[in-house]
PDB file of C-alpha atoms in Angstrom:
ATOM      1  CA  THR A  20     -52.100   6.251 -30.371  1.00 69.00           C
ATOM      2  CA  LEU A  21     -54.550   4.331 -29.962  1.00 87.00           C
ATOM      3  CA  ARG A  22     -58.120   6.054 -30.827  1.00 90.00           C
ATOM      4  CA  ALA A  23     -56.618   9.424 -32.616  1.00 94.00           C
ATOM      5  CA  THR A  24     -57.310   7.702 -36.967  1.00 96.00           C
ATOM      6  CA  TYR A  25     -54.634   9.317 -39.556  1.00 96.00           C
ATOM      7  CA  ARG A  26     -54.490   8.482 -43.018  1.00 96.00           C
ATOM      8  CA  PRO A  27     -51.132   6.466 -44.070  1.00 96.00           C
ATOM      9  CA  GLY A  28     -49.513   8.584 -46.083  1.00 96.00           C
ATOM     10  CA  SER A  29     -47.120   8.428 -48.205  1.00 96.00           C
ATOM     11  CA  ILE A  30     -45.497   5.755 -45.410  1.00 98.00           C
ATOM     12  CA  PHE A  31     -48.687   3.229 -47.605  1.00 98.00           C
ATOM     13  CA  LYS A  32     -46.607   3.031 -50.580  1.00 98.00           C
ATOM     14  CA  MET A  33     -44.273   0.282 -49.117  1.00 98.00           C
ATOM     15  CA  ILE A  34     -46.955  -2.174 -48.683  1.00 98.00           C
ATOM     16  CA  GLN A  35     -48.479  -0.828 -52.197  1.00 98.00           C
ATOM     17  CA  GLY A  36     -45.079  -2.478 -53.687  1.00 98.00           C
ATOM     18  CA  LEU A  37     -45.037  -5.021 -51.503  1.00 98.00           C
ATOM     19  CA  ILE A  38     -48.509  -6.046 -52.589  1.00 98.00           C
ATOM     20  CA  ALA A  39     -48.144  -5.476 -56.136  1.00 98.00           C
ATOM     21  CA  MET A  40     -44.615  -7.939 -56.127  1.00 98.00           C
ATOM     22  CA  ASP A  41     -46.107 -10.496 -54.540  1.00 97.00           C
ATOM     23  CA  ARG A  42     -49.228 -10.707 -57.087  1.00 97.00           C
ATOM     24  CA  GLY A  43     -46.436 -10.246 -60.233  1.00 97.00           C
ATOM     25  CA  VAL A  44     -47.341  -6.885 -61.328  1.00 97.00           C
ATOM     26  CA  LEU A  45     -44.742  -5.192 -60.092  1.00 98.00           C
ATOM     27  CA  ARG A  46     -40.874  -6.163 -59.999  1.00 97.00           C
ATOM     28  CA  PRO A  47     -38.096  -4.209 -57.873  1.00 97.00           C
ATOM     29  CA  SER A  48     -36.347  -3.077 -61.516  1.00 97.00           C
ATOM     30  CA  ASN A  49     -39.314  -1.590 -62.838  1.00 96.00           C
ATOM     31  CA  ARG A  50     -38.783   2.646 -64.021  1.00 97.00           C
ATOM     32  CA  ILE A  51     -42.093   4.075 -63.920  1.00 97.00           C
ATOM     33  CA  ALA A  52     -42.088   7.914 -65.342  1.00 96.00           C
ATOM     34  CA  CYS A  53     -42.675  10.149 -62.711  1.00 95.00           C
ATOM     35  CA  ASP A  54     -45.624  11.938 -65.696  1.00 93.00           C
ATOM     36  CA  ARG A  55     -47.319  14.343 -63.599  1.00 93.00           C
ATOM     37  CA  ASN A  56     -50.627  14.379 -65.002  1.00 91.00           C
ATOM     38  CA  ILE A  57     -52.795  13.215 -63.271  1.00 92.00           C
ATOM     39  CA  ILE A  58     -50.940  13.564 -59.445  1.00 94.00           C
ATOM     40  CA  GLY A  59     -48.617  15.864 -59.013  1.00 93.00           C
ATOM     41  CA  CYS A  60     -45.070  15.135 -57.242  1.00 93.00           C
ATOM     42  CA  HIS A  61     -42.358  16.913 -56.021  1.00 86.00           C
ATOM     43  CA  GLY A  62     -38.304  16.943 -56.804  1.00 81.00           C
ATOM     44  CA  PRO A  63     -36.001  16.912 -59.855  1.00 84.00           C
ATOM     45  CA  HIS A  64     -36.985  12.375 -60.624  1.00 88.00           C
ATOM     46  CA  ARG A  65     -38.387  11.528 -63.662  1.00 89.00           C
ATOM     47  CA  PHE A  66     -38.074   7.658 -64.112  1.00 94.00           C
ATOM     48  CA  ASP A  67     -37.811   5.292 -61.255  1.00 96.00           C
ATOM     49  CA  ASN A  68     -37.322   1.918 -60.036  1.00 97.00           C
ATOM     50  CA  LEU A  69     -38.354   0.709 -56.509  1.00 98.00           C
ATOM     51  CA  GLU A  70     -36.129   1.541 -54.015  1.00 97.00           C
ATOM     52  CA  GLU A  71     -35.769   4.976 -55.466  1.00 96.00           C
ATOM     53  CA  ALA A  72     -40.151   5.427 -56.135  1.00 96.00           C
ATOM     54  CA  ILE A  73     -40.080   4.964 -52.414  1.00 97.00           C
ATOM     55  CA  VAL A  74     -36.969   7.052 -51.613  1.00 95.00           C
ATOM     56  CA  HIS A  75     -38.207  10.167 -53.553  1.00 94.00           C
ATOM     57  CA  SER A  76     -41.593   9.362 -52.238  1.00 94.00           C
ATOM     58  CA  CYS A  77     -42.603   9.305 -55.826  1.00 95.00           C
ATOM     59  CA  ASN A  78     -47.114   9.404 -56.113  1.00 96.00           C
ATOM     60  CA  PRO A  79     -47.104   8.663 -60.184  1.00 97.00           C
ATOM     61  CA  TYR A  80     -45.500   5.657 -59.225  1.00 98.00           C
ATOM     62  CA  PHE A  81     -47.187   4.607 -57.281  1.00 98.00           C
ATOM     63  CA  HIS A  82     -50.556   5.416 -58.533  1.00 98.00           C
ATOM     64  CA  GLU A  83     -49.915   3.797 -61.251  1.00 98.00           C
ATOM     65  CA  VAL A  84     -48.574   0.249 -59.453  1.00 98.00           C
ATOM     66  CA  MET A  85     -51.873   0.165 -57.487  1.00 98.00           C
ATOM     67  CA  LYS A  86     -53.703   1.169 -61.170  1.00 98.00           C
ATOM     68  CA  ARG A  87     -51.971  -2.493 -62.713  1.00 98.00           C
ATOM     69  CA  MET A  88     -53.904  -4.317 -59.851  1.00 98.00           C
ATOM     70  CA  ILE A  89     -56.626  -2.806 -60.046  1.00 98.00           C
ATOM     71  CA  GLN A  90     -57.665  -1.352 -63.412  1.00 98.00           C
ATOM     72  CA  ASP A  91     -55.733  -4.728 -64.850  1.00 97.00           C
ATOM     73  CA  GLY A  92     -58.592  -5.123 -67.944  1.00 96.00           C
ATOM     74  CA  SER A  93     -59.627  -8.193 -67.680  1.00 96.00           C
ATOM     75  CA  THR A  94     -63.030  -7.395 -67.187  1.00 97.00           C
ATOM     76  CA  GLY A  95     -63.528  -5.475 -70.486  1.00 97.00           C
ATOM     77  CA  SER A  96     -64.451  -2.765 -68.769  1.00 98.00           C
ATOM     78  CA  ILE A  97     -63.031  -0.135 -65.963  1.00 98.00           C
ATOM     79  CA  PHE A  98     -66.101  -0.251 -63.031  1.00 97.00           C
ATOM     80  CA  SER A  99     -66.091  -4.125 -63.175  1.00 97.00           C
ATOM     81  CA  ASP A 100     -62.010  -4.245 -62.894  1.00 98.00           C
ATOM     82  CA  ALA A 101     -62.086  -1.901 -60.305  1.00 98.00           C
ATOM     83  CA  HIS A 102     -65.328  -4.145 -58.349  1.00 96.00           C
ATOM     84  CA  GLN A 103     -64.130  -7.729 -59.294  1.00 96.00           C
ATOM     85  CA  ASN A 104     -59.972  -6.503 -57.336  1.00 98.00           C
ATOM     86  CA  LEU A 105     -60.044  -3.970 -54.973  1.00 98.00           C
ATOM     87  CA  GLY A 106     -61.986  -6.700 -52.622  1.00 97.00           C
ATOM     88  CA  THR A 107     -58.687  -9.152 -52.935  1.00 97.00           C
ATOM     89  CA  TRP A 108     -57.048  -5.788 -52.423  1.00 98.00           C
ATOM     90  CA  SER A 109     -58.097  -4.831 -48.931  1.00 98.00           C
ATOM     91  CA  GLU A 110     -57.971  -8.137 -48.323  1.00 98.00           C
ATOM     92  CA  SER A 111     -53.817  -8.438 -48.968  1.00 98.00           C
ATOM     93  CA  VAL A 112     -53.664  -4.425 -46.918  1.00 98.00           C
ATOM     94  CA  ARG A 113     -55.851  -5.983 -43.854  1.00 98.00           C
ATOM     95  CA  THR A 114     -52.794  -8.934 -43.743  1.00 97.00           C
ATOM     96  CA  PHE A 115     -50.249  -5.419 -42.905  1.00 98.00           C
ATOM     97  CA  GLY A 116     -53.087  -5.496 -39.976  1.00 97.00           C
ATOM     98  CA  LEU A 117     -54.338  -1.886 -40.994  1.00 98.00           C
ATOM     99  CA  GLY A 118     -58.531  -2.357 -40.613  1.00 97.00           C
ATOM    100  CA  THR A 119     -57.996  -4.436 -37.802  1.00 96.00           C
ATOM    101  CA  ASP A 120     -57.742  -4.720 -34.017  1.00 94.00           C
ATOM    102  CA  LEU A 121     -54.779  -6.616 -34.180  1.00 92.00           C
ATOM    103  CA  GLY A 122     -55.299  -8.978 -32.223  1.00 86.00           C
ATOM    104  CA  GLY A 123     -57.721  -7.446 -29.314  1.00 78.00           C
ATOM    105  CA  HIS A 124     -55.407  -6.525 -26.538  1.00 84.00           C
ATOM    106  CA  PHE A 125     -56.084  -3.283 -26.261  1.00 88.00           C
ATOM    107  CA  PRO A 126     -59.637  -2.762 -26.383  1.00 88.00           C
ATOM    108  CA  ALA A 127     -59.582   0.747 -26.432  1.00 91.00           C
ATOM    109  CA  LEU A 128     -57.651   0.552 -29.813  1.00 93.00           C
ATOM    110  CA  ARG A 129     -59.750   1.351 -32.876  1.00 95.00           C
ATOM    111  CA  SER A 130     -59.571  -0.732 -36.605  1.00 96.00           C
ATOM    112  CA  GLY A 131     -59.109   2.720 -38.378  1.00 97.00           C
ATOM    113  CA  SER A 132     -60.581   1.363 -42.301  1.00 98.00           C
ATOM    114  CA  VAL A 133     -59.211  -0.315 -45.437  1.00 98.00           C
ATOM    115  CA  PRO A 134     -61.899   0.926 -47.548  1.00 98.00           C
ATOM    116  CA  ASP A 135     -63.203  -2.469 -49.671  1.00 97.00           C
ATOM    117  CA  THR A 136     -65.858  -2.721 -52.337  1.00 97.00           C
ATOM    118  CA  THR A 137     -68.990  -2.697 -50.493  1.00 97.00           C
ATOM    119  CA  ASP A 138     -67.716   0.898 -49.081  1.00 98.00           C
ATOM    120  CA  TYR A 139     -67.653   2.557 -52.573  1.00 98.00           C
ATOM    121  CA  ASP A 140     -70.599   0.669 -53.914  1.00 98.00           C
ATOM    122  CA  ARG A 141     -72.441   3.263 -50.798  1.00 98.00           C
ATOM    123  CA  MET A 142     -71.186   6.030 -51.487  1.00 97.00           C
ATOM    124  CA  TYR A 143     -70.700   5.625 -55.282  1.00 97.00           C
ATOM    125  CA  GLY A 144     -73.089   2.988 -56.532  1.00 97.00           C
ATOM    126  CA  ARG A 145     -73.115  -0.285 -57.351  1.00 93.00           C
ATOM    127  CA  LYS A 146     -70.296  -0.255 -60.389  1.00 91.00           C
ATOM    128  CA  ARG A 147     -70.384   3.656 -60.487  1.00 96.00           C
ATOM    129  CA  TRP A 148     -66.804   4.198 -59.997  1.00 98.00           C
ATOM    130  CA  ALA A 149     -63.523   2.420 -60.975  1.00 98.00           C
ATOM    131  CA  TYR A 150     -59.956   2.847 -60.674  1.00 98.00           C
ATOM    132  CA  SER A 151     -59.776   7.314 -61.061  1.00 98.00           C
ATOM    133  CA  THR A 152     -62.711   7.624 -58.465  1.00 98.00           C
ATOM    134  CA  ILE A 153     -60.879   5.821 -55.331  1.00 98.00           C
ATOM    135  CA  TYR A 154     -57.240   6.017 -57.188  1.00 98.00           C
ATOM    136  CA  SER A 155     -55.951   8.763 -53.748  1.00 97.00           C
ATOM    137  CA  ILE A 156     -55.571   5.393 -51.764  1.00 98.00           C
ATOM    138  CA  SER A 157     -52.587   4.230 -53.735  1.00 98.00           C
ATOM    139  CA  ILE A 158     -50.559   7.103 -52.302  1.00 97.00           C
ATOM    140  CA  GLY A 159     -52.375   6.251 -48.916  1.00 97.00           C
ATOM    141  CA  GLU A 160     -54.474   9.649 -48.520  1.00 96.00           C
ATOM    142  CA  GLY A 161     -58.546   9.462 -49.656  1.00 96.00           C
ATOM    143  CA  GLU A 162     -60.917   6.719 -47.422  1.00 97.00           C
ATOM    144  CA  LEU A 163     -57.674   5.125 -45.494  1.00 98.00           C
ATOM    145  CA  LEU A 164     -56.865   5.068 -41.700  1.00 98.00           C
ATOM    146  CA  THR A 165     -54.959   4.568 -39.182  1.00 97.00           C
ATOM    147  CA  THR A 166     -53.959   4.605 -35.561  1.00 97.00           C
ATOM    148  CA  PRO A 167     -50.471   5.479 -34.925  1.00 97.00           C
ATOM    149  CA  MET A 168     -50.022   1.856 -33.122  1.00 96.00           C
ATOM    150  CA  HIS A 169     -51.199   0.279 -36.621  1.00 97.00           C
ATOM    151  CA  MET A 170     -48.173   1.726 -37.813  1.00 98.00           C
ATOM    152  CA  ALA A 171     -45.601   1.485 -35.086  1.00 97.00           C
ATOM    153  CA  ASN A 172     -46.841  -2.202 -36.348  1.00 97.00           C
ATOM    154  CA  LEU A 173     -46.415  -1.944 -39.964  1.00 98.00           C
ATOM    155  CA  ALA A 174     -42.550  -0.681 -38.931  1.00 98.00           C
ATOM    156  CA  ALA A 175     -42.363  -4.094 -37.039  1.00 98.00           C
ATOM    157  CA  THR A 176     -43.822  -5.881 -40.014  1.00 98.00           C
ATOM    158  CA  LEU A 177     -41.420  -4.885 -42.291  1.00 98.00           C
ATOM    159  CA  ALA A 178     -38.457  -5.237 -39.920  1.00 98.00           C
ATOM    160  CA  ASN A 179     -39.792  -8.983 -39.467  1.00 98.00           C
ATOM    161  CA  ARG A 180     -40.251  -9.210 -43.341  1.00 97.00           C
ATOM    162  CA  GLY A 181     -43.678 -10.175 -43.131  1.00 97.00           C
ATOM    163  CA  HIS A 182     -45.218 -11.349 -39.736  1.00 97.00           C
ATOM    164  CA  TYR A 183     -45.822  -9.092 -36.939  1.00 95.00           C
ATOM    165  CA  ILE A 184     -46.453 -10.409 -33.532  1.00 92.00           C
ATOM    166  CA  THR A 185     -50.034  -9.202 -32.129  1.00 91.00           C
ATOM    167  CA  PRO A 186     -48.686  -5.709 -29.657  1.00 89.00           C
ATOM    168  CA  HIS A 187     -49.103  -6.797 -26.666  1.00 85.00           C
ATOM    169  CA  ALA A 188     -48.525  -4.649 -23.253  1.00 81.00           C
ATOM    170  CA  VAL A 189     -46.828  -7.479 -21.525  1.00 70.00           C
ATOM    171  CA  ARG A 190     -42.486  -8.301 -21.059  1.00 62.00           C
ATOM    172  CA  GLY A 191     -42.706 -11.808 -23.577  1.00 61.00           C
ATOM    173  CA  SER A 192     -44.469 -13.141 -26.451  1.00 60.00           C
ATOM    174  CA  GLU A 193     -45.491 -16.146 -25.018  1.00 66.00           C
ATOM    175  CA  GLY A 194     -48.534 -17.380 -25.908  1.00 66.00           C
ATOM    176  CA  ILE A 195     -48.711 -13.989 -28.242  1.00 78.00           C
ATOM    177  CA  GLU A 196     -50.243 -14.746 -32.203  1.00 86.00           C
ATOM    178  CA  ARG A 197     -48.165 -14.607 -34.515  1.00 90.00           C
ATOM    179  CA  MET A 198     -50.042 -13.059 -37.623  1.00 93.00           C
ATOM    180  CA  GLU A 199     -48.333 -13.575 -41.302  1.00 95.00           C
ATOM    181  CA  SER A 200     -49.059 -11.283 -44.042  1.00 96.00           C
ATOM    182  CA  GLY A 201     -48.411 -14.269 -46.520  1.00 95.00           C
ATOM    183  CA  ILE A 202     -46.428 -11.514 -49.097  1.00 96.00           C
ATOM    184  CA  ASP A 203     -42.852 -13.790 -50.290  1.00 95.00           C
ATOM    185  CA  ASP A 204     -39.911 -12.693 -47.725  1.00 94.00           C
ATOM    186  CA  ARG A 205     -37.805 -11.638 -50.770  1.00 96.00           C
ATOM    187  CA  HIS A 206     -40.258  -8.708 -51.761  1.00 97.00           C
ATOM    188  CA  PHE A 207     -38.373  -6.932 -48.966  1.00 98.00           C
ATOM    189  CA  ASP A 208     -35.318  -7.051 -49.350  1.00 97.00           C
ATOM    190  CA  ALA A 209     -35.413  -4.302 -52.035  1.00 97.00           C
ATOM    191  CA  VAL A 210     -38.303  -2.375 -49.727  1.00 98.00           C
ATOM    192  CA  ILE A 211     -35.690  -2.089 -46.575  1.00 98.00           C
ATOM    193  CA  ARG A 212     -32.920  -1.528 -48.841  1.00 98.00           C
ATOM    194  CA  ALA A 213     -35.084   2.081 -49.867  1.00 98.00           C
ATOM    195  CA  MET A 214     -36.016   2.738 -46.084  1.00 98.00           C
ATOM    196  CA  SER A 215     -31.818   2.629 -45.852  1.00 98.00           C
ATOM    197  CA  THR A 216     -31.386   4.946 -48.189  1.00 98.00           C
ATOM    198  CA  VAL A 217     -33.787   7.248 -46.926  1.00 98.00           C
ATOM    199  CA  VAL A 218     -32.023   7.448 -43.664  1.00 98.00           C
ATOM    200  CA  THR A 219     -28.752   7.599 -45.073  1.00 97.00           C
ATOM    201  CA  ALA A 220     -28.848   9.237 -48.179  1.00 95.00           C
ATOM    202  CA  ASN A 221     -27.775  13.156 -48.003  1.00 91.00           C
ATOM    203  CA  ASP A 222     -30.541  14.034 -49.663  1.00 88.00           C
ATOM    204  CA  GLY A 223     -33.320  11.489 -48.143  1.00 92.00           C
ATOM    205  CA  THR A 224     -36.501  12.543 -46.567  1.00 93.00           C
ATOM    206  CA  GLY A 225     -35.523  11.238 -43.193  1.00 96.00           C
ATOM    207  CA  ARG A 226     -32.154  12.099 -43.084  1.00 96.00           C
ATOM    208  CA  ARG A 227     -32.418  13.453 -39.792  1.00 97.00           C
ATOM    209  CA  ALA A 228     -33.365  10.185 -38.203  1.00 98.00           C
ATOM    210  CA  ALA A 229     -29.943   9.171 -38.790  1.00 98.00           C
ATOM    211  CA  THR A 230     -28.610   7.604 -35.269  1.00 98.00           C
ATOM    212  CA  PRO A 231     -24.833   7.409 -34.291  1.00 97.00           C
ATOM    213  CA  GLY A 232     -24.166   3.863 -34.486  1.00 96.00           C
ATOM    214  CA  VAL A 233     -27.058   2.262 -35.344  1.00 98.00           C
ATOM    215  CA  GLU A 234     -28.319   1.716 -39.189  1.00 98.00           C
ATOM    216  CA  VAL A 235     -31.541   3.147 -39.623  1.00 99.00           C
ATOM    217  CA  CYS A 236     -34.038   2.234 -41.599  1.00 99.00           C
ATOM    218  CA  GLY A 237     -37.283   4.450 -42.182  1.00 98.00           C
ATOM    219  CA  LYS A 238     -39.843   6.448 -44.040  1.00 98.00           C
ATOM    220  CA  THR A 239     -41.297   9.393 -43.852  1.00 97.00           C
ATOM    221  CA  GLY A 240     -44.659  10.670 -43.923  1.00 96.00           C
ATOM    222  CA  THR A 241     -46.708  13.897 -44.920  1.00 93.00           C
ATOM    223  CA  VAL A 242     -50.155  13.546 -44.055  1.00 94.00           C
ATOM    224  CA  GLN A 243     -52.807  15.456 -45.597  1.00 91.00           C
ATOM    225  CA  ASN A 244     -54.715  17.788 -43.245  1.00 90.00           C
ATOM    226  CA  PRO A 245     -56.224  21.079 -43.994  1.00 89.00           C
ATOM    227  CA  ASN A 246     -55.365  22.050 -41.277  1.00 86.00           C
ATOM    228  CA  GLY A 247     -51.525  21.721 -41.508  1.00 91.00           C
ATOM    229  CA  ASN A 248     -50.104  19.115 -42.694  1.00 93.00           C
ATOM    230  CA  HIS A 249     -49.221  16.390 -40.398  1.00 95.00           C
ATOM    231  CA  SER A 250     -45.289  14.746 -40.142  1.00 96.00           C
ATOM    232  CA  VAL A 251     -44.864  10.865 -39.664  1.00 97.00           C
ATOM    233  CA  PHE A 252     -42.366   9.073 -39.538  1.00 98.00           C
ATOM    234  CA  ILE A 253     -42.158   5.195 -39.285  1.00 98.00           C
ATOM    235  CA  ALA A 254     -38.639   3.025 -38.002  1.00 99.00           C
ATOM    236  CA  PHE A 255     -36.998   0.135 -37.091  1.00 99.00           C
ATOM    237  CA  ALA A 256     -33.580  -0.476 -36.144  1.00 99.00           C
ATOM    238  CA  PRO A 257     -30.666  -1.721 -36.406  1.00 98.00           C
ATOM    239  CA  ALA A 258     -31.334  -2.523 -39.839  1.00 97.00           C
ATOM    240  CA  ASP A 259     -29.780  -5.811 -39.677  1.00 96.00           C
ATOM    241  CA  ASN A 260     -31.055  -7.361 -36.267  1.00 97.00           C
ATOM    242  CA  PRO A 261     -34.006  -5.180 -35.279  1.00 98.00           C
ATOM    243  CA  GLN A 262     -34.400  -4.128 -31.617  1.00 98.00           C
ATOM    244  CA  ILE A 263     -37.319  -1.984 -31.905  1.00 98.00           C
ATOM    245  CA  ALA A 264     -39.635  -0.341 -34.506  1.00 98.00           C
ATOM    246  CA  LEU A 265     -41.874   2.676 -34.179  1.00 98.00           C
ATOM    247  CA  SER A 266     -43.816   5.454 -34.878  1.00 98.00           C
ATOM    248  CA  VAL A 267     -43.617   8.973 -34.972  1.00 98.00           C
ATOM    249  CA  TYR A 268     -46.924  11.301 -35.306  1.00 96.00           C
ATOM    250  CA  VAL A 269     -46.322  14.984 -34.946  1.00 95.00           C
ATOM    251  CA  GLU A 270     -49.427  16.956 -35.493  1.00 94.00           C
ATOM    252  CA  ASN A 271     -49.953  19.986 -38.236  1.00 93.00           C
ATOM    253  CA  ALA A 272     -46.403  19.687 -38.094  1.00 93.00           C
ATOM    254  CA  GLY A 273     -45.386  19.607 -42.020  1.00 92.00           C
ATOM    255  CA  ALA A 274     -43.175  17.640 -43.891  1.00 93.00           C
ATOM    256  CA  GLY A 275     -42.435  13.969 -42.178  1.00 96.00           C
ATOM    257  CA  GLY A 276     -38.236  14.316 -42.494  1.00 95.00           C
ATOM    258  CA  ASP A 277     -38.725  17.655 -40.460  1.00 95.00           C
ATOM    259  CA  TRP A 278     -39.977  16.948 -36.180  1.00 96.00           C
ATOM    260  CA  ALA A 279     -41.332  13.180 -36.444  1.00 97.00           C
ATOM    261  CA  ALA A 280     -38.157  11.923 -38.148  1.00 98.00           C
ATOM    262  CA  PRO A 281     -35.678  13.630 -35.387  1.00 98.00           C
ATOM    263  CA  ILE A 282     -38.015  12.779 -32.288  1.00 98.00           C
ATOM    264  CA  ALA A 283     -37.281   9.177 -33.890  1.00 98.00           C
ATOM    265  CA  SER A 284     -33.592   9.606 -34.064  1.00 98.00           C
ATOM    266  CA  LEU A 285     -33.750  10.402 -29.793  1.00 98.00           C
ATOM    267  CA  MET A 286     -36.455   7.487 -29.636  1.00 98.00           C
ATOM    268  CA  ILE A 287     -34.149   4.848 -30.762  1.00 99.00           C
ATOM    269  CA  GLU A 288     -30.221   6.270 -29.753  1.00 98.00           C
ATOM    270  CA  LYS A 289     -32.208   6.567 -25.709  1.00 98.00           C
ATOM    271  CA  TYR A 290     -33.245   2.527 -26.360  1.00 98.00           C
ATOM    272  CA  LEU A 291     -30.937   1.274 -28.389  1.00 98.00           C
ATOM    273  CA  HIS A 292     -28.149   3.098 -25.581  1.00 96.00           C
ATOM    274  CA  GLN A 293     -29.857   4.127 -22.589  1.00 96.00           C
ATOM    275  CA  ASP A 294     -28.686   7.428 -23.347  1.00 95.00           C
ATOM    276  CA  VAL A 295     -29.145  11.106 -25.739  1.00 96.00           C
ATOM    277  CA  THR A 296     -25.932  12.347 -27.545  1.00 96.00           C
ATOM    278  CA  GLN A 297     -27.838  14.229 -29.836  1.00 97.00           C
ATOM    279  CA  SER A 298     -27.690  17.414 -27.434  1.00 96.00           C
ATOM    280  CA  ALA A 299     -28.724  19.709 -30.365  1.00 95.00           C
ATOM    281  CA  LYS A 300     -31.205  17.723 -32.174  1.00 96.00           C
ATOM    282  CA  GLU A 301     -32.564  17.211 -28.752  1.00 96.00           C
ATOM    283  CA  GLN A 302     -32.686  21.089 -27.694  1.00 96.00           C
ATOM    284  CA  ARG A 303     -34.186  22.134 -31.627  1.00 94.00           C
ATOM    285  CA  ILE A 304     -37.280  20.227 -30.515  1.00 94.00           C
ATOM    286  CA  LEU A 305     -37.700  20.751 -27.086  1.00 93.00           C
ATOM    287  CA  LYS A 306     -37.356  24.178 -27.780  1.00 92.00           C
ATOM    288  CA  ALA A 307     -39.760  23.990 -30.604  1.00 89.00           C
ATOM    289  CA  THR A 308     -42.990  25.963 -30.599  1.00 84.00           C
ATOM    290  CA  TYR A 309     -46.485  25.986 -32.713  1.00 75.00           C
ATOM    291  CA  PRO A 310     -46.902  26.345 -35.304  1.00 75.00           C
ATOM    292  CA  PHE A 311     -43.442  24.758 -36.173  1.00 74.00           C
ATOM    293  CA  PRO A 312     -41.190  26.489 -38.325  1.00 69.00           C
ATOM    294  CA  GLU A 313     -40.284  25.121 -41.671  1.00 71.00           C
ATOM    295  CA  LEU A 314     -36.950  23.694 -42.175  1.00 70.00           C
ATOM    296  CA  PRO A 315     -34.627  24.447 -44.872  1.00 66.00           C
ATOM    297  CA  LEU A 316     -34.198  21.152 -47.424  1.00 57.00           C
TER     298      LEU A 316
END
C-alpha cells in the first residue's frame, strides 16, 4: 500500500476531466469522437460527453482533452506549447496528492511520479518533445506512478468534492491538515454521476461493485503490465454521505471490473453493515487461483 508503485491507468481520466473543466477547455456536455486513429479503445461508443467517456473509459476522449491543455496553439510551436503548459498541468495533478508524500504522516510512503517539463527535457532534450511524445499520460499510463494509498486518497478527494484530509493512522482528524485541489466543486457533479453509473449500469465496467443497500461510486482501471495487467478499482460510499473511500489493486488479474471491483464491494459492505451477505461473490474471490480466469462480459 505504501511502497508499491503502479500506473494509475483509467482512474486518472477523472483528474484529467476535472482539470480541463476548471481551465475552461472542456464542458461536461462537449462530445468528442472516439476515432481511435492515434490511441485505441474498446466497446461500440462513438461520440461521448464527459460522463459517457468516464463510464466507457474512452481513451481517445481523454487523449483529446489533454491535448487541448498541452498543445493549445498559444506559441505557434507544438514543442514550445508542451514546454510551456506541461508544468502547470503537473502542478494541478499534484493538488490531488499524486506525486507527493500526502502530508508526511507515513514516512515509508513513496511519492510516486507526476512527470513535468524537467523530466522530459532530461529524457528527450529541451524542447525536443511535444504532446505527441507524451500522450500516454493522458490515460494514466507512461511515466505516471502512484501507490494504492494515493488512489484511495483520490477516492476520498472525489467524495469530498475537491479536498482531502492528510492520511493518518489515528482515530479522528483534529490537527490534521486539510488539502485543497483548487478545483471548483461544481465540476465534480458530472464526474460523481459517472462514477455512480459505472457501478449501477447493466453494462457498467464496475457493475460487480454493486452492494446491497448502498449506492457505490467507483471507477475501474486496467493498468498495463507486461506480465499481466493489474486489476484496479477505486470507490467511495454511500454516494450521498460518504463514509468510506478505498482503492483495490489485484496484481496480474486483468480488468478492473473482474476482481478489484467485487473485492471493493465486499469491503464496503463489511465496513458499513458489519456483515457480508454476498456469499456467492465472496466465495468466488476466496476460491480464485492464479492465473485469474477471464470473466464473461
